Amino acid sequence: MRNNYFAPDDDDEHRLPLDPPGTRGESQSDSFFTDHLEHQMLFGPMKKLTDELFNAGPLRDPGEGLRRLEKIQKLNSMLEAATSVIMADSVELVAQAFAEEDVAKPYLESDQERRERLSANYYAVDRASDHVITSNFVAEAAIALRMTTQKARARMFTAKGLRHACPQTLQALAAGQITTSAARAIVKNSQDLSTEQIELMEHQLLPIAATSSDDTVSQRARRFHDRSNPEAATARHEKAADSRKVTSWNRPDGMASLNLTAPAINVRSIMNTLDYEVSQHKDPQDTRTKAQLMSDILCDALINGWPTTNGTPLKPRVVVTIPALQMLANPKCSMADLEGYGPIPMGLAMQLAKDAPSIIPMLTDPFSGAVMDVGRKRYKAPRVLKEFLRARDQHCCYPGCRRTADTSEVDHVDAWETGGHTDRENTELLCKQHQMFKHALGWRVTNRPDGSKCWRTPHGLNSLVIPGSVENVELFEHIHNRCPERKVASPADLRRILAKPHLGDGDFNFRIHKPVSDSAGQDPAPS
């Protein structure tokens, strides 16, 4: 069974037979007549099919339902073809603009353009390169399509392959004759092939793809690629070895998974070692399964070292974010927040904290869950601001980016050199890549009164980002540009809260604050 988590991400448009960017004829305008004709050929059948589905009326017969499903499948294929053409042509238009643009003289630059040019030199990026143009536009497309950048990058690879390398496959997809998965399989296996070989593969596979399952098409395309690829098996293995890596992703209920991509001989050696260690475990009182034992042995080996070694000095860094009012009202129902993961049971957090060097107390807004302040007596001011941002933002503040606080840096929303302050209102966490987007590639970010941030792409799309610690967005004004109105606790509520017994022996010091907007640039005033 195929698991998407383990699917190798080895697609590379440079392995397709593409012309240089800015010269790809399929995306070039010939004349108004031909452009209009291509537009009609692409969207006309889609409009006709949509009208048929709309005019069909309510469903009354299961056989008719199946026929409508066939039409919807065709419509999905047509939409994917249109998406591919639009993505490939749009990024080509950006490349053409850079290719035709004269070198700007410094005295003609605006202050913003000058800062972007200097930032590009600092980040060592060529804004006119194909890689930077594609990466920048893919990030914008991800916002437009409401998907991750990784998925948008994969769609761009397919889009360029269909538009510029596999025209017959694009035509069949636009006509609804083949599925999206079949088209992707053909493009994927066109890598490292010549134009003539791709034409032969399309000639052989497209008739099969019109009636067969997607899995059949994928297998046949892979076999054709392996037979046609002139590289030797050893050379392909050496190239594949460059993709070795370790990745992880979160799972529900406080769990996560680890994926190792490495040469098969190494992976089999690791599995054999784990099998051997399990076979040596003879405790009859141990009720763990073989799978559980293998997991525990691997974790022990990587964290504490094998029994014959002294282990590693790795200790967990635990940031416990405490919703103050919830904790006072009902400690048993409170949830801690494990940085980089999310909510976990308080008992598990305390178990991790037992061996941690420190626990940092946080105060959160009782209505939205946003972090309001951090303990200021433990660290110097720069460290305190960093800890505050780690707890408030939790990860990179670029739309859709989940890079952790450890891999992000403090960035000024309004640049320091233009008067921006180093305070919690004007700072955010950004990873290196998205710092480059903001400072060198034309992206803009502005603070909003409700505490969210608005990102604007180089071509005018807007995307709102809410701090990672915010759980309740009911009062966030995403449409009206005004501060949200918060409910104010009554004196009776405050007396009831203050009457609760204190927790612990002073490790957590709570101060009741009147809720105010995080973006107001002021510390919450004590009530």
Coordinates of C-alpha atoms in Angstrom, one line a residue:
M1 CA 0.0 0.0 0.0
R2 CA 1.4 3.4 -1.0
N3 CA 1.8 5.9 1.9
N4 CA 2.0 9.5 0.8
Y5 CA 4.2 10.3 3.7
F6 CA 6.9 8.1 2.2
A7 CA 6.5 9.3 -1.4
P8 CA 9.9 10.6 -2.5
D9 CA 9.8 14.3 -3.6
D10 CA 12.4 13.9 -6.4
D11 CA 10.6 15.8 -9.2
D12 CA 12.7 18.4 -10.9
E13 CA 11.7 20.5 -13.8
H14 CA 15.3 20.8 -14.9
R15 CA 15.1 17.0 -15.8
L16 CA 12.3 17.9 -18.4
P17 CA 13.3 19.0 -21.9
L18 CA 12.2 22.6 -21.4
D19 CA 13.4 25.7 -23.3
P20 CA 15.0 28.5 -21.2
P21 CA 12.5 30.7 -19.3
G22 CA 11.2 33.7 -21.2
T23 CA 11.5 31.8 -24.6
R24 CA 8.9 29.0 -24.1
G25 CA 6.7 29.4 -27.2
E26 CA 3.6 27.7 -25.8
S27 CA 3.2 30.6 -23.4
Q28 CA 4.0 33.3 -26.0
S29 CA 1.3 35.4 -27.6
D30 CA 1.0 34.8 -31.4
S31 CA -1.9 37.0 -32.2
F32 CA -5.2 38.0 -30.7
F33 CA -7.1 35.5 -32.9
T34 CA -4.9 32.5 -31.9
D35 CA -4.9 33.5 -28.2
H36 CA -8.7 33.8 -28.2
L37 CA -9.1 30.5 -30.0
E38 CA -6.9 28.7 -27.5
H39 CA -8.9 30.3 -24.7
Q40 CA -12.2 29.0 -26.2
M41 CA -10.8 25.5 -26.8
L42 CA -9.7 25.4 -23.1
F43 CA -12.7 26.8 -21.4
G44 CA -15.6 26.2 -23.9
P45 CA -16.0 22.5 -23.2
M46 CA -15.8 23.2 -19.5
K47 CA -18.6 25.7 -19.7
K48 CA -20.8 23.3 -21.8
L49 CA -20.3 20.5 -19.3
T50 CA -21.1 22.8 -16.3
D51 CA -24.3 24.0 -18.0
E52 CA -25.3 20.3 -18.6
L53 CA -24.9 19.5 -14.9
F54 CA -26.7 22.7 -13.8
N55 CA -29.6 22.1 -16.2
A56 CA -30.0 18.4 -15.3
G57 CA -32.1 19.2 -12.2
P58 CA -32.5 17.1 -9.1
L59 CA -31.2 13.5 -9.2
R60 CA -33.9 10.8 -9.5
D61 CA -32.1 7.7 -10.9
P62 CA -28.9 6.0 -9.7
G63 CA -27.8 5.3 -13.2
E64 CA -28.1 9.0 -14.0
G65 CA -26.1 9.6 -10.9
L66 CA -23.2 7.5 -12.2
R67 CA -23.4 9.4 -15.6
R68 CA -23.2 12.7 -13.7
L69 CA -20.2 11.4 -11.8
E70 CA -18.5 10.7 -15.1
K71 CA -19.1 14.2 -16.2
I72 CA -17.8 15.6 -12.9
Q73 CA -14.6 13.5 -13.4
K74 CA -14.2 15.0 -16.9
L75 CA -14.8 18.5 -15.4
N76 CA -12.1 17.9 -12.7
S77 CA -9.7 16.9 -15.5
M78 CA -10.6 20.1 -17.5
L79 CA -10.1 22.2 -14.4
E80 CA -6.7 20.7 -13.8
A81 CA -5.7 21.3 -17.4
A82 CA -6.8 25.0 -17.1
T83 CA -4.9 25.3 -13.8
S84 CA -1.8 24.0 -15.4
V85 CA -2.0 26.3 -18.3
I86 CA -2.6 29.4 -16.1
M87 CA 0.3 28.5 -13.7
A88 CA 2.8 27.8 -16.5
D89 CA 1.8 30.9 -18.5
S90 CA 1.8 33.2 -15.5
V91 CA 5.3 32.3 -14.3
E92 CA 6.5 32.6 -17.9
L93 CA 5.1 36.1 -18.1
V94 CA 7.1 37.0 -15.0
A95 CA 10.2 35.6 -16.6
Q96 CA 9.6 37.5 -19.8
A97 CA 9.2 40.8 -17.8
F98 CA 12.6 40.2 -16.2
A99 CA 14.2 39.3 -19.5
E100 CA 12.9 42.4 -21.3
E101 CA 13.5 44.8 -18.4
D102 CA 16.5 47.2 -18.8
V103 CA 18.9 47.4 -15.9
A104 CA 17.6 50.1 -13.6
K105 CA 20.0 52.9 -12.8
P106 CA 20.4 53.6 -9.1
Y107 CA 19.2 57.2 -9.4
L108 CA 15.9 56.0 -10.9
E109 CA 15.2 53.6 -8.0
S110 CA 12.7 54.4 -5.2
D111 CA 13.8 53.9 -1.7
Q112 CA 11.9 50.6 -1.4
E113 CA 13.5 49.3 -4.7
R114 CA 16.9 50.2 -3.4
R115 CA 16.3 48.4 -0.1
E116 CA 15.1 45.3 -2.0
R117 CA 18.2 45.4 -4.3
L118 CA 20.5 45.6 -1.3
S119 CA 18.6 42.9 0.5
A120 CA 18.9 40.7 -2.6
N121 CA 22.7 41.2 -2.5
Y122 CA 22.7 40.4 1.2
Y123 CA 20.8 37.1 0.7
A124 CA 22.9 36.4 -2.5
V125 CA 19.8 35.9 -4.7
D126 CA 19.4 36.8 -8.3
R127 CA 15.8 38.0 -8.6
A128 CA 15.8 37.4 -12.4
S129 CA 16.9 33.7 -12.1
D130 CA 14.5 31.0 -13.1
H131 CA 14.7 29.3 -9.7
V132 CA 13.9 32.5 -7.8
I133 CA 11.1 33.6 -10.2
T134 CA 9.5 30.1 -9.9
S135 CA 9.8 29.9 -6.2
N136 CA 8.4 33.3 -5.6
F137 CA 5.4 32.7 -7.9
V138 CA 4.8 29.3 -6.4
A139 CA 4.5 30.9 -3.0
E140 CA 1.9 33.3 -4.4
A141 CA 0.0 30.5 -6.2
A142 CA -0.1 28.5 -2.9
I143 CA -2.0 31.4 -1.3
A144 CA -4.4 31.7 -4.3
L145 CA -5.0 27.9 -4.3
R146 CA -5.2 27.6 -0.5
M147 CA -2.6 24.9 -0.3
T148 CA 0.9 24.4 1.1
T149 CA 3.9 25.6 -0.8
Q150 CA 5.1 22.0 -1.3
K151 CA 1.8 21.1 -3.0
A152 CA 1.9 24.2 -5.1
R153 CA 5.4 23.4 -6.2
A154 CA 4.4 19.9 -7.2
R155 CA 1.5 21.4 -9.3
M156 CA 3.9 23.9 -10.9
F157 CA 6.1 21.0 -11.9
T158 CA 3.1 19.2 -13.5
A159 CA 2.0 22.5 -15.1
K160 CA 5.3 23.2 -16.8
G161 CA 5.5 19.5 -17.9
L162 CA 2.1 19.5 -19.4
R163 CA 2.4 23.0 -21.1
H164 CA 5.9 22.7 -22.5
A165 CA 6.9 19.0 -22.6
C166 CA 3.7 16.8 -22.9
P167 CA 1.3 18.7 -25.2
Q168 CA -0.7 15.7 -26.2
T169 CA -1.2 14.8 -22.5
L170 CA -2.4 18.3 -21.9
Q171 CA -4.9 18.1 -24.8
A172 CA -6.3 14.8 -23.5
L173 CA -6.6 16.2 -20.0
A174 CA -8.4 19.4 -21.3
A175 CA -10.8 17.2 -23.2
G176 CA -11.6 15.2 -20.1
Q177 CA -10.3 11.9 -21.7
I178 CA -7.8 11.1 -18.9
T179 CA -7.6 11.7 -15.2
T180 CA -5.4 14.2 -13.4
S181 CA -3.4 11.3 -11.8
A182 CA -2.7 9.7 -15.2
A183 CA -1.5 13.1 -16.5
R184 CA 0.8 13.5 -13.5
A185 CA 2.2 10.0 -13.9
I186 CA 3.1 10.7 -17.6
V187 CA 4.8 14.1 -16.7
K188 CA 6.7 12.5 -13.7
N189 CA 8.1 9.8 -15.9
S190 CA 9.1 12.2 -18.7
Q191 CA 12.1 13.3 -16.6
D192 CA 15.4 12.5 -18.2
L193 CA 13.8 11.6 -21.5
S194 CA 14.2 13.4 -24.9
T195 CA 11.4 15.1 -26.7
E196 CA 11.1 12.2 -29.1
Q197 CA 10.9 9.6 -26.3
I198 CA 8.2 11.6 -24.6
E199 CA 6.2 11.7 -27.8
L200 CA 6.5 8.0 -28.1
M201 CA 5.4 7.4 -24.5
E202 CA 2.3 9.7 -25.1
H203 CA 1.5 7.8 -28.3
Q204 CA 1.6 4.5 -26.4
L205 CA 0.0 5.5 -23.1
L206 CA -2.8 8.0 -23.9
P207 CA -5.1 5.4 -25.5
I208 CA -4.6 3.2 -22.4
A209 CA -5.1 6.1 -20.0
A210 CA -8.5 6.9 -21.6
T211 CA -10.0 3.6 -20.2
S212 CA -7.5 2.1 -17.6
S213 CA -7.0 2.7 -13.9
D214 CA -4.5 5.4 -12.8
D215 CA -2.4 2.7 -11.2
T216 CA -2.1 0.9 -14.6
V217 CA -1.0 4.1 -16.3
S218 CA 1.6 4.8 -13.5
Q219 CA 3.1 1.4 -13.8
R220 CA 3.3 1.5 -17.6
A221 CA 4.8 5.0 -17.5
R222 CA 7.5 3.9 -15.0
R223 CA 8.4 0.8 -17.1
F224 CA 8.7 2.9 -20.2
H225 CA 10.9 5.4 -18.4
D226 CA 13.2 2.7 -17.0
R227 CA 13.6 1.1 -20.5
S228 CA 14.2 4.4 -22.2
N229 CA 16.4 6.0 -19.6
P230 CA 20.0 5.7 -20.8
E231 CA 21.5 6.0 -17.3
A232 CA 22.8 2.8 -15.8
A233 CA 21.3 1.5 -12.6
T234 CA 24.4 2.3 -10.6
A235 CA 24.4 5.9 -11.7
R236 CA 20.7 6.2 -10.9
H237 CA 21.3 4.8 -7.4
E238 CA 24.2 7.3 -6.8
K239 CA 21.9 10.2 -7.8
A240 CA 19.1 8.9 -5.6
A241 CA 21.4 8.6 -2.6
D242 CA 21.7 12.4 -2.7
S243 CA 18.0 12.6 -1.5
R244 CA 18.7 10.8 1.8
K245 CA 17.1 12.7 4.7
V246 CA 15.2 12.4 7.9
T247 CA 11.7 14.0 8.2
S248 CA 9.0 14.1 10.8
W249 CA 5.3 15.0 11.1
N250 CA 2.8 15.4 13.9
R251 CA 0.1 12.8 14.6
P252 CA -2.9 13.1 16.9
D253 CA -3.0 12.4 20.6
G254 CA 0.6 13.6 21.4
M255 CA 2.3 11.3 18.9
A256 CA 4.5 11.9 15.9
S257 CA 6.2 9.9 13.2
L258 CA 9.8 9.8 11.9
N259 CA 10.8 8.9 8.3
L260 CA 14.3 7.9 7.3
T261 CA 15.2 8.0 3.6
A262 CA 18.6 6.3 3.1
P263 CA 20.3 3.6 1.0
A264 CA 18.4 0.3 1.3
I265 CA 21.3 -1.6 2.8
N266 CA 21.5 0.9 5.7
V267 CA 17.8 0.7 6.3
R268 CA 17.8 -3.1 6.3
S269 CA 20.8 -3.0 8.7
I270 CA 18.9 -0.8 11.1
M271 CA 15.9 -3.1 11.0
N272 CA 18.0 -6.2 11.5
T273 CA 19.7 -4.6 14.5
L274 CA 16.3 -3.8 16.0
D275 CA 15.1 -7.3 15.3
Y276 CA 18.2 -8.7 17.1
E277 CA 17.7 -6.4 20.1
V278 CA 14.1 -7.4 20.4
S279 CA 15.0 -11.1 20.2
Q280 CA 17.4 -10.6 23.2
H281 CA 14.6 -9.2 25.3
K282 CA 13.4 -12.1 27.4
D283 CA 11.5 -10.5 30.2
P284 CA 8.3 -12.6 30.6
Q285 CA 6.6 -9.7 32.5
D286 CA 7.0 -7.3 29.6
T287 CA 3.7 -7.2 27.7
R288 CA 4.9 -4.9 24.9
T289 CA 4.5 -6.0 21.3
K290 CA 7.4 -6.4 18.9
A291 CA 6.5 -3.1 17.2
Q292 CA 6.4 -1.3 20.5
L293 CA 9.7 -2.7 21.6
M294 CA 11.4 -1.8 18.3
S295 CA 10.1 1.8 18.7
D296 CA 11.2 2.0 22.3
I297 CA 14.7 0.6 21.5
L298 CA 15.2 3.1 18.7
C299 CA 14.2 6.0 20.8
D300 CA 16.4 4.9 23.7
A301 CA 19.4 4.5 21.3
L302 CA 19.0 7.9 19.8
I303 CA 18.2 9.8 23.0
N304 CA 20.0 7.9 25.8
G305 CA 22.5 5.8 23.8
W306 CA 22.9 2.1 23.7
P307 CA 23.3 0.3 27.1
T308 CA 27.0 0.1 26.7
T309 CA 27.5 3.9 26.1
N310 CA 27.0 7.0 28.2
G311 CA 24.1 8.3 26.1
T312 CA 23.7 11.8 24.8
P313 CA 23.4 15.1 26.6
L314 CA 20.1 15.9 24.9
K315 CA 17.5 17.2 27.2
P316 CA 14.0 18.4 26.3
R317 CA 13.3 22.2 26.2
V318 CA 9.7 22.5 27.4
V319 CA 7.7 25.8 27.2
V320 CA 4.5 25.4 29.2
T321 CA 1.9 27.9 28.2
I322 CA -0.8 28.2 30.8
P323 CA -4.2 29.7 30.2
A324 CA -4.4 31.5 33.6
L325 CA -8.1 31.7 34.1
Q326 CA -8.8 28.2 32.9
M327 CA -6.0 26.8 35.2
L328 CA -7.5 28.7 38.2
A329 CA -11.0 27.6 37.4
N330 CA -10.4 23.9 36.7
P331 CA -6.8 22.6 36.8
K332 CA -7.7 19.1 35.8
C333 CA -9.2 20.2 32.4
S334 CA -6.3 22.4 31.5
M335 CA -4.0 21.6 28.5
A336 CA -0.4 22.6 28.2
D337 CA 1.1 23.6 24.9
L338 CA 4.3 21.8 23.7
E339 CA 6.3 24.1 21.5
G340 CA 6.3 22.9 17.9
Y341 CA 3.5 20.4 18.4
G342 CA 0.4 21.9 20.1
P343 CA -1.9 20.9 23.0
I344 CA -0.8 18.0 25.2
P345 CA -2.2 16.8 28.5
M346 CA -0.8 18.7 31.5
G347 CA 0.4 15.4 33.0
L348 CA 2.5 14.6 30.0
A349 CA 4.0 18.1 30.1
M350 CA 4.9 17.8 33.7
Q351 CA 6.6 14.4 33.0
L352 CA 8.7 16.0 30.3
A353 CA 9.4 19.0 32.5
K354 CA 10.9 16.8 35.2
D355 CA 14.2 16.5 33.4
A356 CA 14.1 19.9 31.6
P357 CA 16.5 22.6 32.7
S358 CA 13.8 25.3 33.1
I359 CA 10.1 26.0 32.7
I360 CA 9.0 29.4 31.5
P361 CA 5.7 30.6 32.8
M362 CA 3.4 32.3 30.2
L363 CA 0.2 34.4 30.7
T364 CA -2.5 34.0 28.0
D365 CA -5.5 36.0 27.0
P366 CA -8.5 34.2 28.5
F367 CA -10.7 35.0 25.5
S368 CA -8.5 34.3 22.5
G369 CA -5.7 32.2 24.0
A370 CA -3.0 34.5 22.7
V371 CA 0.1 34.9 24.8
M372 CA 0.0 38.3 26.6
D373 CA 3.2 38.4 28.5
V374 CA 6.2 36.4 29.9
G375 CA 8.0 36.4 33.2
R376 CA 10.5 39.2 33.0
K377 CA 12.6 38.5 36.0
R378 CA 14.3 35.5 34.6
Y379 CA 16.0 36.9 31.5
K380 CA 17.4 40.1 30.0
A381 CA 15.1 42.1 27.8
P382 CA 16.2 40.7 24.3
R383 CA 15.8 37.2 25.6
V384 CA 12.4 38.0 27.1
L385 CA 11.2 39.4 23.8
K386 CA 12.4 36.3 22.0
E387 CA 10.7 34.0 24.5
F388 CA 7.5 36.1 24.1
L389 CA 7.6 35.7 20.3
R390 CA 8.3 32.0 20.6
A391 CA 5.1 31.6 22.7
R392 CA 2.9 34.0 20.8
D393 CA 3.8 33.1 17.2
Q394 CA 5.1 29.5 17.8
H395 CA 6.4 29.2 14.3
C396 CA 7.3 31.3 11.2
C397 CA 4.6 33.9 10.6
Y398 CA 4.6 33.5 6.8
P399 CA 1.2 32.2 5.5
G400 CA 1.2 28.4 5.7
C401 CA 4.8 28.1 7.0
R402 CA 5.2 25.8 10.0
R403 CA 9.0 26.1 10.5
T404 CA 9.5 26.1 14.3
A405 CA 10.6 28.9 16.5
D406 CA 14.1 27.3 16.7
T407 CA 14.5 27.7 13.0
S408 CA 13.1 31.2 12.8
E409 CA 14.5 34.6 13.8
V410 CA 13.0 37.9 15.1
D411 CA 12.1 40.2 12.2
H412 CA 10.9 43.8 12.2
V413 CA 7.5 44.2 10.5
D414 CA 8.4 47.8 9.8
A415 CA 12.0 48.1 9.0
W416 CA 14.4 49.4 11.7
E417 CA 16.0 51.8 9.3
T418 CA 12.6 53.4 8.5
G419 CA 11.7 54.0 12.1
G420 CA 10.4 50.6 13.2
H421 CA 10.6 49.8 16.9
T422 CA 12.0 46.6 18.5
D423 CA 8.9 45.8 20.5
R424 CA 6.3 43.0 20.5
E425 CA 3.9 45.0 18.2
N426 CA 6.5 45.4 15.5
T427 CA 8.3 42.1 15.7
E428 CA 7.5 38.6 14.5
L429 CA 9.2 35.2 13.9
L430 CA 10.3 34.5 10.3
C431 CA 12.4 31.8 8.9
K432 CA 15.4 32.7 6.6
Q433 CA 13.5 31.9 3.4
H434 CA 10.6 34.1 4.2
Q435 CA 12.8 36.9 5.5
M436 CA 14.2 36.9 2.0
F437 CA 10.7 37.0 0.5
K438 CA 9.8 40.0 2.6
H439 CA 13.0 42.0 2.2
A440 CA 14.2 41.1 -1.3
L441 CA 11.3 39.7 -3.4
G442 CA 8.6 42.3 -3.0
W443 CA 6.4 40.8 -0.3
R444 CA 4.8 43.2 2.2
V445 CA 3.4 42.6 5.7
T446 CA 1.4 45.0 7.9
N447 CA 0.0 44.8 11.4
R448 CA -3.8 44.9 11.8
P449 CA -5.6 46.3 14.9
D450 CA -6.9 42.9 15.9
G451 CA -3.4 41.4 16.3
S452 CA -3.3 39.6 12.9
K453 CA -0.9 40.4 10.2
C454 CA -1.7 40.9 6.5
W455 CA 0.7 39.7 3.9
R456 CA 0.5 41.1 0.4
T457 CA 2.2 39.2 -2.5
P458 CA 4.2 40.9 -5.2
H459 CA 1.2 40.6 -7.6
G460 CA -1.5 41.8 -5.1
L461 CA -3.0 38.9 -3.3
N462 CA -3.7 39.3 0.4
S463 CA -3.4 36.6 3.1
L464 CA -4.1 37.0 6.8
V465 CA -2.0 35.3 9.5
I466 CA -3.1 34.9 13.1
P467 CA -0.5 34.3 15.9
G468 CA -0.1 30.6 16.5
S469 CA -1.1 30.8 20.1
V470 CA -4.6 32.2 19.3
E471 CA -7.3 29.6 19.6
N472 CA -10.5 31.7 19.5
V473 CA -10.9 33.9 16.4
E474 CA -14.5 34.8 17.1
L475 CA -13.7 38.4 17.9
F476 CA -11.0 38.9 15.2
E477 CA -12.1 41.4 12.6
H478 CA -10.8 40.1 9.3
I479 CA -13.1 42.3 7.2
H480 CA -13.5 45.5 9.2
N481 CA -10.2 47.2 10.1
R482 CA -10.9 47.8 13.8
C483 CA -10.0 46.4 17.2
P484 CA -12.2 43.5 18.4
E485 CA -14.4 44.2 21.4
R486 CA -13.6 42.0 24.3
K487 CA -15.8 41.1 27.2
V488 CA -14.6 42.5 30.5
A489 CA -14.9 40.3 33.6
S490 CA -17.2 41.7 36.2
P491 CA -16.0 42.4 39.8
A492 CA -17.8 39.4 41.0
D493 CA -16.0 37.2 38.5
L494 CA -12.6 38.6 39.6
R495 CA -13.4 38.0 43.3
R496 CA -14.3 34.4 42.5
I497 CA -11.1 33.9 40.5
L498 CA -8.9 35.5 43.2
A499 CA -10.6 33.3 45.9
K500 CA -9.2 30.2 44.2
P501 CA -6.2 28.6 46.0
H502 CA -2.8 29.2 44.6
L503 CA -1.1 26.5 42.5
G504 CA 2.2 24.9 43.5
D505 CA 4.7 26.6 45.7
G506 CA 5.3 29.8 43.8
D507 CA 6.8 28.4 40.6
F508 CA 4.0 30.0 38.7
N509 CA 3.2 33.6 39.6
F510 CA -0.1 34.8 38.1
R511 CA -1.2 38.4 37.9
I512 CA -4.8 39.2 36.7
H513 CA -4.8 41.6 33.8
K514 CA -7.6 43.4 32.0
P515 CA -7.7 42.1 28.4
V516 CA -6.4 44.5 25.7
S517 CA -5.5 44.1 22.1
D518 CA -2.0 42.5 21.5
S519 CA -1.4 45.0 18.7
A520 CA -2.0 48.1 20.8
G521 CA 1.6 48.3 21.6
Q522 CA 1.0 48.5 25.3
D523 CA 1.5 46.1 28.2
P524 CA -1.8 44.9 29.7
A525 CA -2.7 47.2 32.7
P526 CA -3.2 45.4 36.0
S527 CA -6.7 45.4 37.2

